[in-house]
Amino acid sequence: MIKLGKYKHFKGTIVEVIGIALHSETIEEMVVYNHPDPVKGESANTMWVRPKEMFLDNVKKEDYEGPRFKKI
């Protein structure tokens, strides 16, 4: 289960989860979030979505192993 609120991405950026949406074709759950401090030249009202399974997944990189996002 994903709680609404702020999460820290493993690369250091902060995101705010604002809801769960369903993909219109597959009914896959998607996490809807934004960046409180816009990044990548995005506007302040840009929304992002990521499959729930990927949001909750663990990352395995050369310099990091752990959750993709951590609730803060």
mmCIF file of N, CA and C in Angstrom:
data_model
loop_
_atom_site.group_PDB
_atom_site.id
_atom_site.type_symbol
_atom_site.label_atom_id
_atom_site.label_comp_id
_atom_site.label_asym_id
_atom_site.label_seq_id
_atom_site.Cartn_x
_atom_site.Cartn_y
_atom_site.Cartn_z
ATOM 1 N N MET A 1 0.844 -1.192 0.000
ATOM 2 C CA MET A 1 0.000 0.000 0.000
ATOM 3 C C MET A 1 0.885 1.249 0.000
ATOM 4 N N ILE A 2 0.488 2.203 -0.766
ATOM 5 C CA ILE A 2 1.234 3.459 -0.842
ATOM 6 C C ILE A 2 0.436 4.540 -0.121
ATOM 7 N N LYS A 3 1.095 5.213 0.809
ATOM 8 C CA LYS A 3 0.460 6.322 1.520
ATOM 9 C C LYS A 3 0.770 7.618 0.795
ATOM 10 N N LEU A 4 -0.173 8.544 0.824
ATOM 11 C CA LEU A 4 0.060 9.865 0.252
ATOM 12 C C LEU A 4 1.121 10.575 1.072
ATOM 13 N N GLY A 5 1.859 11.460 0.427
ATOM 14 C CA GLY A 5 2.873 12.213 1.148
ATOM 15 C C GLY A 5 4.188 12.248 0.408
ATOM 16 N N LYS A 6 5.229 12.645 1.124
ATOM 17 C CA LYS A 6 6.541 12.849 0.507
ATOM 18 C C LYS A 6 7.404 11.594 0.591
ATOM 19 N N TYR A 7 8.137 11.382 -0.499
ATOM 20 C CA TYR A 7 9.052 10.255 -0.621
ATOM 21 C C TYR A 7 10.369 10.775 -1.171
ATOM 22 N N LYS A 8 11.429 10.066 -0.819
ATOM 23 C CA LYS A 8 12.739 10.404 -1.362
ATOM 24 C C LYS A 8 13.138 9.323 -2.359
ATOM 25 N N HIS A 9 13.457 9.759 -3.590
ATOM 26 C CA HIS A 9 13.933 8.855 -4.633
ATOM 27 C C HIS A 9 15.364 8.458 -4.308
ATOM 28 N N PHE A 10 15.779 7.283 -4.706
ATOM 29 C CA PHE A 10 17.130 6.820 -4.362
ATOM 30 C C PHE A 10 18.221 7.713 -4.933
ATOM 31 N N LYS A 11 17.900 8.529 -5.949
ATOM 32 C CA LYS A 11 18.884 9.470 -6.500
ATOM 33 C C LYS A 11 18.890 10.801 -5.743
ATOM 34 N N GLY A 12 17.979 10.945 -4.757
ATOM 35 C CA GLY A 12 18.009 12.118 -3.898
ATOM 36 C C GLY A 12 16.881 13.115 -4.054
ATOM 37 N N THR A 13 16.138 13.063 -5.148
ATOM 38 C CA THR A 13 15.053 14.027 -5.323
ATOM 39 C C THR A 13 13.867 13.668 -4.428
ATOM 40 N N ILE A 14 13.103 14.688 -4.069
ATOM 41 C CA ILE A 14 11.908 14.517 -3.248
ATOM 42 C C ILE A 14 10.691 14.593 -4.159
ATOM 43 N N VAL A 15 9.756 13.661 -3.952
ATOM 44 C CA VAL A 15 8.503 13.681 -4.697
ATOM 45 C C VAL A 15 7.355 13.657 -3.704
ATOM 46 N N GLU A 16 6.198 14.127 -4.159
ATOM 47 C CA GLU A 16 5.000 14.075 -3.322
ATOM 48 C C GLU A 16 3.951 13.244 -4.034
ATOM 49 N N VAL A 17 3.591 12.115 -3.432
ATOM 50 C CA VAL A 17 2.556 11.247 -3.989
ATOM 51 C C VAL A 17 1.211 11.881 -3.686
ATOM 52 N N ILE A 18 0.422 12.085 -4.749
ATOM 53 C CA ILE A 18 -0.877 12.734 -4.572
ATOM 54 C C ILE A 18 -2.052 11.810 -4.857
ATOM 55 N N GLY A 19 -1.769 10.614 -5.360
ATOM 56 C CA GLY A 19 -2.862 9.681 -5.599
ATOM 57 C C GLY A 19 -2.439 8.459 -6.386
ATOM 58 N N ILE A 20 -3.428 7.596 -6.592
ATOM 59 C CA ILE A 20 -3.260 6.397 -7.406
ATOM 60 C C ILE A 20 -4.260 6.508 -8.552
ATOM 61 N N ALA A 21 -3.794 6.212 -9.764
ATOM 62 C CA ALA A 21 -4.652 6.228 -10.948
ATOM 63 C C ALA A 21 -4.632 4.841 -11.572
ATOM 64 N N LEU A 22 -5.607 4.579 -12.437
ATOM 65 C CA LEU A 22 -5.654 3.313 -13.155
ATOM 66 C C LEU A 22 -5.379 3.559 -14.632
ATOM 67 N N HIS A 23 -4.532 2.737 -15.215
ATOM 68 C CA HIS A 23 -4.258 2.810 -16.650
ATOM 69 C C HIS A 23 -5.555 2.466 -17.379
ATOM 70 N N SER A 24 -5.947 3.261 -18.358
ATOM 71 C CA SER A 24 -7.245 3.095 -19.012
ATOM 72 C C SER A 24 -7.382 1.795 -19.798
ATOM 73 N N GLU A 25 -6.296 1.232 -20.268
ATOM 74 C CA GLU A 25 -6.360 0.010 -21.068
ATOM 75 C C GLU A 25 -6.124 -1.257 -20.247
ATOM 76 N N THR A 26 -5.232 -1.182 -19.277
ATOM 77 C CA THR A 26 -4.826 -2.395 -18.550
ATOM 78 C C THR A 26 -5.331 -2.448 -17.111
ATOM 79 N N ILE A 27 -5.864 -1.339 -16.618
ATOM 80 C CA ILE A 27 -6.309 -1.186 -15.233
ATOM 81 C C ILE A 27 -5.138 -1.338 -14.251
ATOM 82 N N GLU A 28 -3.913 -1.224 -14.745
ATOM 83 C CA GLU A 28 -2.733 -1.271 -13.876
ATOM 84 C C GLU A 28 -2.727 -0.033 -12.985
ATOM 85 N N GLU A 29 -2.408 -0.221 -11.705
ATOM 86 C CA GLU A 29 -2.336 0.909 -10.783
ATOM 87 C C GLU A 29 -1.075 1.722 -11.054
ATOM 88 N N MET A 30 -1.248 3.032 -11.118
ATOM 89 C CA MET A 30 -0.156 3.961 -11.363
ATOM 90 C C MET A 30 -0.096 4.948 -10.202
ATOM 91 N N VAL A 31 1.105 5.254 -9.751
ATOM 92 C CA VAL A 31 1.305 6.243 -8.691
ATOM 93 C C VAL A 31 1.425 7.611 -9.354
ATOM 94 N N VAL A 32 0.627 8.563 -8.881
ATOM 95 C CA VAL A 32 0.647 9.927 -9.413
ATOM 96 C C VAL A 32 1.411 10.793 -8.421
ATOM 97 N N TYR A 33 2.424 11.510 -8.925
ATOM 98 C CA TYR A 33 3.243 12.325 -8.028
ATOM 99 C C TYR A 33 3.776 13.553 -8.742
ATOM 100 N N ASN A 34 4.284 14.481 -7.962
ATOM 101 C CA ASN A 34 4.946 15.665 -8.515
ATOM 102 C C ASN A 34 6.204 15.942 -7.699
ATOM 103 N N HIS A 35 6.962 16.883 -8.185
ATOM 104 C CA HIS A 35 8.164 17.318 -7.473
ATOM 105 C C HIS A 35 7.846 18.652 -6.804
ATOM 106 N N PRO A 36 7.856 18.738 -5.466
ATOM 107 C CA PRO A 36 7.599 20.016 -4.795
ATOM 108 C C PRO A 36 8.552 21.110 -5.281
ATOM 109 N N ASP A 37 9.780 20.739 -5.573
ATOM 110 C CA ASP A 37 10.752 21.660 -6.168
ATOM 111 C C ASP A 37 11.010 21.154 -7.581
ATOM 112 N N PRO A 38 10.423 21.809 -8.593
ATOM 113 C CA PRO A 38 10.524 21.313 -9.971
ATOM 114 C C PRO A 38 11.963 21.021 -10.399
ATOM 115 N N VAL A 39 12.108 19.958 -11.171
ATOM 116 C CA VAL A 39 13.407 19.539 -11.703
ATOM 117 C C VAL A 39 13.318 19.401 -13.215
ATOM 118 N N LYS A 40 14.457 19.271 -13.858
ATOM 119 C CA LYS A 40 14.528 19.033 -15.300
ATOM 120 C C LYS A 40 13.808 20.100 -16.108
ATOM 121 N N GLY A 41 13.746 21.321 -15.620
ATOM 122 C CA GLY A 41 13.093 22.396 -16.347
ATOM 123 C C GLY A 41 11.578 22.274 -16.418
ATOM 124 N N GLU A 42 10.993 21.426 -15.590
ATOM 125 C CA GLU A 42 9.539 21.254 -15.619
ATOM 126 C C GLU A 42 8.848 22.406 -14.911
ATOM 127 N N SER A 43 7.572 22.585 -15.209
ATOM 128 C CA SER A 43 6.801 23.608 -14.517
ATOM 129 C C SER A 43 6.347 23.049 -13.167
ATOM 130 N N ALA A 44 5.940 23.922 -12.287
ATOM 131 C CA ALA A 44 5.568 23.531 -10.924
ATOM 132 C C ALA A 44 4.347 22.614 -10.885
ATOM 133 N N ASN A 45 3.514 22.633 -11.916
ATOM 134 C CA ASN A 45 2.299 21.815 -11.894
ATOM 135 C C ASN A 45 2.421 20.532 -12.717
ATOM 136 N N THR A 46 3.633 20.129 -13.073
ATOM 137 C CA THR A 46 3.826 18.891 -13.829
ATOM 138 C C THR A 46 3.548 17.685 -12.940
ATOM 139 N N MET A 47 2.714 16.782 -13.437
ATOM 140 C CA MET A 47 2.416 15.538 -12.731
ATOM 141 C C MET A 47 3.160 14.403 -13.428
ATOM 142 N N TRP A 48 3.584 13.442 -12.647
ATOM 143 C CA TRP A 48 4.277 12.270 -13.157
ATOM 144 C C TRP A 48 3.496 11.036 -12.741
ATOM 145 N N VAL A 49 3.613 9.962 -13.518
ATOM 146 C CA VAL A 49 3.029 8.675 -13.130
ATOM 147 C C VAL A 49 4.085 7.596 -13.300
ATOM 148 N N ARG A 50 3.997 6.613 -12.456
ATOM 149 C CA ARG A 50 4.911 5.471 -12.518
ATOM 150 C C ARG A 50 4.091 4.255 -12.092
ATOM 151 N N PRO A 51 4.261 3.122 -12.766
ATOM 152 C CA PRO A 51 3.542 1.925 -12.329
ATOM 153 C C PRO A 51 3.810 1.649 -10.843
ATOM 154 N N LYS A 52 2.743 1.309 -10.126
ATOM 155 C CA LYS A 52 2.855 1.071 -8.679
ATOM 156 C C LYS A 52 3.924 0.028 -8.373
ATOM 157 N N GLU A 53 3.965 -1.035 -9.164
ATOM 158 C CA GLU A 53 4.952 -2.093 -8.939
ATOM 159 C C GLU A 53 6.376 -1.544 -9.039
ATOM 160 N N MET A 54 6.609 -0.654 -9.998
ATOM 161 C CA MET A 54 7.938 -0.064 -10.172
ATOM 162 C C MET A 54 8.244 0.909 -9.031
ATOM 163 N N PHE A 55 7.239 1.679 -8.599
ATOM 164 C CA PHE A 55 7.417 2.632 -7.504
ATOM 165 C C PHE A 55 7.874 1.904 -6.237
ATOM 166 N N LEU A 56 7.287 0.738 -5.983
ATOM 167 C CA LEU A 56 7.583 -0.025 -4.769
ATOM 168 C C LEU A 56 8.794 -0.942 -4.910
ATOM 169 N N ASP A 57 9.319 -1.043 -6.109
ATOM 170 C CA ASP A 57 10.406 -1.973 -6.404
ATOM 171 C C ASP A 57 11.715 -1.573 -5.737
ATOM 172 N N ASN A 58 12.584 -2.537 -5.560
ATOM 173 C CA ASN A 58 13.949 -2.283 -5.108
ATOM 174 C C ASN A 58 14.845 -2.073 -6.316
ATOM 175 N N VAL A 59 15.862 -1.257 -6.137
ATOM 176 C CA VAL A 59 16.826 -0.935 -7.181
ATOM 177 C C VAL A 59 18.140 -1.613 -6.830
ATOM 178 N N LYS A 60 18.785 -2.141 -7.829
ATOM 179 C CA LYS A 60 20.091 -2.778 -7.627
ATOM 180 C C LYS A 60 21.067 -2.125 -8.592
ATOM 181 N N LYS A 61 21.871 -1.213 -8.065
ATOM 182 C CA LYS A 61 22.887 -0.505 -8.848
ATOM 183 C C LYS A 61 24.251 -0.798 -8.242
ATOM 184 N N GLU A 62 25.288 -0.416 -8.950
ATOM 185 C CA GLU A 62 26.650 -0.646 -8.465
ATOM 186 C C GLU A 62 26.891 0.022 -7.110
ATOM 187 N N ASP A 63 26.338 1.240 -6.940
ATOM 188 C CA ASP A 63 26.583 2.003 -5.718
ATOM 189 C C ASP A 63 25.382 2.081 -4.774
ATOM 190 N N TYR A 64 24.285 1.369 -5.113
ATOM 191 C CA TYR A 64 23.091 1.434 -4.255
ATOM 192 C C TYR A 64 22.249 0.181 -4.458
ATOM 193 N N GLU A 65 21.743 -0.326 -3.342
ATOM 194 C CA GLU A 65 20.778 -1.411 -3.387
ATOM 195 C C GLU A 65 19.740 -1.141 -2.316
ATOM 196 N N GLY A 66 18.485 -1.004 -2.730
ATOM 197 C CA GLY A 66 17.423 -0.718 -1.784
ATOM 198 C C GLY A 66 16.190 -0.216 -2.499
ATOM 199 N N PRO A 67 15.242 0.335 -1.746
ATOM 200 C CA PRO A 67 13.992 0.792 -2.345
ATOM 201 C C PRO A 67 14.200 1.975 -3.292
ATOM 202 N N ARG A 68 13.394 2.001 -4.357
ATOM 203 C CA ARG A 68 13.442 3.121 -5.305
ATOM 204 C C ARG A 68 12.989 4.408 -4.612
ATOM 205 N N PHE A 69 11.935 4.313 -3.794
ATOM 206 C CA PHE A 69 11.410 5.457 -3.050
ATOM 207 C C PHE A 69 11.263 5.073 -1.587
ATOM 208 N N LYS A 70 11.579 6.009 -0.681
ATOM 209 C CA LYS A 70 11.382 5.823 0.760
ATOM 210 C C LYS A 70 10.463 6.923 1.266
ATOM 211 N N LYS A 71 9.473 6.556 2.066
ATOM 212 C CA LYS A 71 8.565 7.537 2.673
ATOM 213 C C LYS A 71 9.350 8.382 3.671
ATOM 214 N N ILE A 72 9.158 9.696 3.616
ATOM 215 C CA ILE A 72 9.845 10.588 4.566
ATOM 216 C C ILE A 72 8.828 11.406 5.342
#
